[in-house]
Short mmCIF file of C-alpha atoms and ligand atoms in Angstrom, two decimals:
data_model
loop_
_atom_site.label_atom_id
_atom_site.label_comp_id
_atom_site.label_asym_id
_atom_site.label_seq_id
_atom_site.Cartn_x
_atom_site.Cartn_y
_atom_site.Cartn_z
CA MET U 28 -56.37 12.30 -36.40
CA GLN U 29 -52.74 13.46 -36.43
CA LEU U 30 -52.36 12.32 -40.00
CA ALA U 31 -55.55 14.12 -41.09
CA LEU U 32 -54.24 17.29 -39.44
CA VAL U 33 -50.83 16.99 -41.07
CA GLU U 34 -52.40 16.42 -44.45
CA MET U 35 -54.64 19.48 -44.05
CA GLN U 36 -51.74 21.65 -42.88
CA ARG U 37 -49.61 20.54 -45.80
CA ARG U 38 -52.35 21.59 -48.22
CA VAL U 39 -52.75 24.99 -46.61
CA GLN U 40 -49.02 25.60 -46.28
CA ALA U 41 -48.49 24.93 -49.98
CA ARG U 42 -50.62 28.00 -50.66
CA VAL U 43 -48.93 30.27 -48.12
CA PRO U 44 -46.23 32.42 -49.72
CA LEU U 45 -42.82 32.64 -48.08
CA PRO U 46 -43.05 36.03 -46.38
CA TRP U 47 -40.40 38.68 -46.84
CA ILE U 48 -39.41 39.45 -43.25
CA GLN U 49 -36.49 41.80 -42.76
CA PRO U 50 -36.39 42.83 -39.12
CA ASP U 51 -34.22 45.75 -38.20
CA PRO U 52 -31.02 44.19 -36.72
CA GLN U 53 -31.11 46.54 -33.74
CA TRP U 54 -34.71 45.67 -32.95
CA LEU U 55 -34.01 41.95 -33.37
CA ALA U 56 -31.02 42.18 -31.01
CA THR U 57 -33.20 43.89 -28.39
CA GLN U 58 -35.92 41.25 -28.77
CA GLN U 59 -33.44 38.44 -28.39
CA ALA U 60 -31.67 39.99 -25.42
CA ALA U 61 -35.06 40.21 -23.69
CA GLY U 62 -36.00 36.64 -24.67
CA ARG U 63 -38.78 37.85 -26.94
CA PRO U 64 -39.52 36.15 -30.27
CA ALA U 65 -39.09 37.70 -33.70
CA VAL U 66 -42.33 37.19 -35.60
CA ARG U 67 -44.79 40.05 -35.23
CA PHE U 68 -48.38 39.44 -36.11
CA SER U 69 -48.06 41.80 -39.06
CA ASP U 70 -45.27 39.58 -40.45
CA VAL U 71 -47.58 36.58 -40.73
CA PRO U 72 -48.71 36.13 -44.36
CA LEU U 73 -52.29 35.61 -43.28
CA ASP U 74 -54.85 35.36 -46.00
CA TRP U 75 -58.07 35.40 -43.99
CA THR U 76 -59.97 33.25 -46.46
CA ASP U 77 -57.29 30.56 -46.24
CA PHE U 78 -57.12 30.92 -42.50
CA ARG U 79 -60.89 30.56 -42.06
CA LEU U 80 -60.75 27.40 -44.11
CA ALA U 81 -57.86 26.04 -42.01
CA LEU U 82 -59.78 26.89 -38.83
CA ARG U 83 -62.93 25.16 -40.01
CA GLN U 84 -61.12 22.07 -41.23
CA THR U 85 -59.12 21.82 -38.01
CA ALA U 86 -62.30 22.04 -35.93
CA ASP U 87 -63.99 19.44 -38.16
CA ILE U 88 -61.10 16.98 -37.82
CA LEU U 89 -60.97 17.37 -34.04
CA PHE U 90 -64.74 16.97 -33.82
CA ARG U 91 -64.72 13.85 -35.99
CA HIS U 92 -62.14 12.28 -33.68
CA ASP U 93 -63.98 13.24 -30.49
CA ALA U 94 -61.32 15.74 -29.47
CA LEU U 95 -63.94 18.52 -29.55
CA ASP U 96 -67.52 18.32 -28.32
CA ARG U 97 -70.48 19.49 -30.35
CA SER U 98 -71.03 22.83 -28.64
CA GLU U 99 -67.36 23.82 -28.89
CA HIS U 100 -67.30 22.76 -32.51
CA GLN U 101 -70.31 25.00 -33.21
CA LEU U 102 -68.78 27.95 -31.34
CA ILE U 103 -65.56 27.70 -33.32
CA LEU U 104 -67.38 27.38 -36.64
CA SER U 105 -69.43 30.48 -35.91
CA LEU U 106 -66.28 32.37 -34.90
CA GLY U 107 -64.77 31.38 -38.24
CA ARG U 108 -67.81 32.57 -40.17
CA ASP U 109 -67.88 35.99 -38.56
CA GLY U 110 -64.92 37.82 -40.08
CA ASP U 111 -65.39 40.88 -37.88
CA THR U 112 -64.97 38.84 -34.71
CA LEU U 113 -62.33 36.41 -35.89
CA GLN U 114 -59.65 38.90 -36.83
CA PRO U 115 -59.37 40.70 -33.46
CA VAL U 116 -59.61 37.40 -31.56
CA VAL U 117 -56.71 35.87 -33.47
CA THR U 118 -54.63 39.03 -33.29
CA ARG U 119 -55.14 39.30 -29.53
CA TRP U 120 -54.44 35.62 -28.99
CA TYR U 121 -51.15 35.79 -30.89
CA LEU U 122 -49.99 38.89 -29.03
CA ALA U 123 -50.81 37.35 -25.66
CA THR U 124 -49.30 33.95 -26.38
CA SER U 125 -46.16 34.99 -28.26
CA GLY U 126 -44.92 37.73 -25.95
CA VAL U 127 -43.52 39.52 -29.01
CA GLU U 128 -44.55 42.96 -27.75
CA LYS U 129 -42.88 44.33 -24.67
CA GLU U 130 -45.95 45.15 -22.63
CA ASP U 131 -48.48 42.76 -24.00
CA ARG U 132 -49.52 39.88 -21.78
CA GLY U 133 -53.24 40.53 -21.62
CA GLU U 134 -56.12 38.07 -21.85
CA ARG U 135 -55.51 35.54 -24.61
CA ALA U 136 -59.17 34.76 -25.34
CA PRO U 137 -62.42 36.69 -24.97
CA ALA U 138 -64.82 35.76 -22.17
CA GLY U 139 -66.96 32.78 -23.09
CA ALA U 140 -64.48 31.40 -25.63
CA PRO U 141 -64.44 27.58 -25.77
CA PRO U 142 -61.58 26.02 -23.75
CA SER U 143 -60.31 24.23 -26.85
CA LEU U 144 -59.81 27.50 -28.73
CA ASP U 145 -56.08 27.37 -27.92
CA GLN U 146 -55.65 23.95 -29.47
CA VAL U 147 -57.61 24.88 -32.59
CA LEU U 148 -55.74 28.15 -33.12
CA VAL U 149 -52.33 26.51 -32.60
CA LEU U 150 -53.12 24.00 -35.33
CA ALA U 151 -54.82 26.39 -37.72
CA LEU U 152 -52.07 29.02 -37.52
CA ARG U 153 -49.26 26.49 -37.88
CA PRO U 154 -48.94 26.57 -41.69
CA PHE U 155 -48.69 30.37 -41.64
CA LEU U 156 -46.23 30.63 -38.74
CA ALA U 157 -44.13 27.79 -40.12
CA ARG U 158 -43.51 29.87 -43.24
CA CYS U 159 -42.37 32.80 -41.07
CA ALA U 160 -39.90 30.60 -39.21
CA GLU U 161 -38.69 29.26 -42.55
CA ALA U 162 -38.14 32.78 -43.82
CA LEU U 163 -36.10 33.78 -40.77
CA SER U 164 -34.26 30.58 -39.94
CA GLN U 165 -31.23 31.33 -42.10
CA ARG U 166 -30.41 34.50 -40.21
CA PRO U 167 -27.29 34.07 -38.07
CA GLU U 168 -28.89 35.79 -35.04
CA PHE U 169 -31.03 32.75 -34.32
CA SER U 170 -28.12 30.40 -33.73
CA THR U 171 -27.41 32.01 -30.36
CA TRP U 172 -30.93 31.69 -28.92
CA ARG U 173 -30.85 29.56 -25.75
CA HIS U 174 -34.30 30.00 -24.23
CA GLY U 175 -36.82 27.27 -23.59
CA HIS U 176 -39.45 28.91 -25.83
CA CYS U 177 -39.51 29.40 -29.58
CA PRO U 178 -37.32 32.21 -31.00
CA TYR U 179 -39.84 32.79 -33.80
CA CYS U 180 -43.33 32.57 -32.32
CA GLY U 181 -42.68 32.33 -28.59
CA TRP U 182 -44.61 29.09 -28.03
CA GLU U 183 -43.37 26.09 -26.00
CA PRO U 184 -41.54 23.10 -27.42
CA ASP U 185 -43.56 19.91 -27.61
CA PHE U 186 -40.98 17.55 -29.02
CA ALA U 187 -37.21 17.44 -29.44
CA VAL U 188 -34.53 15.71 -31.46
CA VAL U 189 -31.08 14.56 -30.35
CA THR U 190 -28.81 15.15 -33.34
CA PRO U 191 -26.00 12.78 -34.41
CA ASN U 192 -23.52 15.03 -32.58
CA ALA U 193 -25.54 14.69 -29.36
CA GLU U 194 -27.00 18.18 -29.38
CA ARG U 195 -30.66 18.51 -28.34
CA ARG U 196 -32.86 20.64 -30.54
CA LEU U 197 -36.30 21.61 -29.31
CA ILE U 198 -39.23 21.67 -31.73
CA CYS U 199 -41.89 24.34 -31.36
CA GLY U 200 -45.40 23.08 -30.66
CA ARG U 201 -46.87 25.85 -32.79
CA CYS U 202 -44.61 26.65 -35.77
CA VAL U 203 -42.46 23.44 -35.67
CA ALA U 204 -39.22 25.43 -35.87
CA GLN U 205 -36.16 23.93 -34.18
CA TRP U 206 -33.52 25.50 -31.94
CA ALA U 207 -30.64 24.20 -29.85
CA PHE U 208 -31.09 23.84 -26.11
CA ASP U 209 -29.01 22.30 -23.34
CA SER U 210 -29.85 18.61 -23.14
CA LEU U 211 -30.04 18.42 -19.35
CA THR U 212 -31.95 21.60 -18.56
CA CYS U 213 -35.74 21.75 -18.30
CA PRO U 214 -37.01 24.13 -21.03
CA PHE U 215 -40.15 24.89 -19.03
CA CYS U 216 -38.64 26.08 -15.74
CA THR U 217 -34.87 26.16 -16.52
CA ASN U 218 -34.11 23.70 -13.72
CA GLU U 219 -30.59 22.46 -14.47
CA ASP U 220 -29.99 20.26 -11.46
CA ARG U 221 -29.26 16.89 -13.05
CA ALA U 222 -30.44 15.08 -9.92
CA LEU U 223 -33.87 16.57 -10.56
CA ILE U 224 -34.15 15.54 -14.20
CA THR U 225 -35.47 12.03 -14.78
CA THR U 226 -34.89 10.41 -18.16
CA PHE U 227 -36.07 7.17 -19.62
CA THR U 228 -36.09 5.69 -23.10
CA SER U 229 -38.25 3.49 -25.26
CA ARG U 230 -37.17 -0.16 -25.36
CA ASP U 231 -35.47 0.26 -28.75
CA GLY U 232 -33.60 3.35 -27.54
CA ARG U 233 -35.00 5.43 -30.35
CA TYR U 234 -36.98 7.81 -28.19
CA ARG U 235 -36.31 9.36 -24.82
CA VAL U 236 -38.24 11.35 -22.23
CA SER U 237 -36.73 14.07 -20.05
CA ALA U 238 -38.94 14.84 -17.11
CA CYS U 239 -38.42 17.62 -14.61
CA ASP U 240 -38.87 16.91 -10.91
CA VAL U 241 -39.23 20.61 -10.15
CA CYS U 242 -42.11 21.65 -12.46
CA ARG U 243 -43.24 18.06 -13.23
CA ARG U 244 -43.35 18.61 -16.98
CA TYR U 245 -41.77 16.31 -19.53
CA LEU U 246 -40.55 16.47 -23.11
CA LYS U 247 -40.09 13.62 -25.55
CA ALA U 248 -37.22 13.40 -28.01
CA TYR U 249 -36.28 11.37 -31.06
CA ASP U 250 -32.71 10.15 -30.79
CA ALA U 251 -31.27 10.47 -34.29
CA ARG U 252 -27.83 9.19 -33.25
CA ASN U 253 -28.51 5.59 -34.16
CA ALA U 254 -31.36 6.14 -36.55
CA GLY U 255 -31.49 5.98 -40.28
CA ARG U 256 -33.71 8.98 -40.82
CA PRO U 257 -34.27 12.51 -39.53
CA VAL U 258 -37.03 13.37 -37.07
CA MET U 259 -40.57 13.29 -38.50
CA VAL U 260 -42.64 15.11 -35.92
CA ALA U 261 -46.06 13.81 -36.96
CA VAL U 262 -44.88 10.20 -37.10
CA ASP U 263 -42.70 10.37 -34.01
CA THR U 264 -45.41 12.01 -31.93
CA ILE U 265 -47.73 9.09 -32.63
CA ALA U 266 -45.01 6.46 -32.22
CA THR U 267 -44.29 7.78 -28.74
CA LEU U 268 -47.81 7.69 -27.29
CA PRO U 269 -46.78 4.82 -24.97
CA LEU U 270 -44.05 7.09 -23.58
CA ASP U 271 -46.68 9.74 -22.81
CA ALA U 272 -48.62 7.13 -20.88
CA ALA U 273 -45.47 6.09 -19.01
CA ALA U 274 -44.61 9.71 -18.15
CA MET U 275 -48.12 10.47 -16.93
CA GLN U 276 -48.16 7.31 -14.88
CA ARG U 277 -45.12 8.68 -13.06
CA GLY U 278 -47.01 11.87 -12.35
CA TYR U 279 -45.55 14.15 -15.03
CA VAL U 280 -47.59 16.40 -17.32
CA GLY U 281 -47.05 17.14 -21.01
ZN1 ZN B 302 -42.67 28.64 -32.85
ZN1 ZN B 303 -39.04 22.10 -15.09
#
């Protein structure tokens, strides 16, 4: 399923143009000081025809692999068909889940929306948001970001990489951008008491899990220090499924 999703996202992303995003430096500094991300919904190069296709294909792949039941699949397909409904739903969802606007933390989904809408939208928006992160990543302002959430789209990390110089970089679960973060602090609750961070590694030492004993969440990482290749999120996420099982067995949540 992961590979089918990656393949689909690669196809979509190839069609998404690199957006021209030039945030006002003053505005960007204010956003960053407040821990708010930089990509506004209007920055996203969203072609609604392409997006509808990505949404439908994502829902189909999840349905085929039993990650979505029939009624949710139908609800999402009908949402995708109805352009008048889709646009405000996606706009609202991004505003509520990114925190990019100062005052906007309203409802993320309309009443009656299927519970899996989050998962489907995260995956379907990824190719578009990834291009935004790509467009902004060269700006020097982003090297100083030290929050646990993504500096571009505001979402949580869902993987990490330990670089050859022992720095941990978190990887956004929505736009797959990377940013540096303290290796012994929990990105979800900022707990930095080392006695309350549990770590364990895969037998070959290639992957590690950092789990927080305060909020009970965990994050996996690829340790690139002794590896012959860079992190490959899609591959490494699948290769570490046994570590997820081990973490959950110890009572942690992803
Ligand atoms: Zn992101
Ligand atoms: Zn925590």
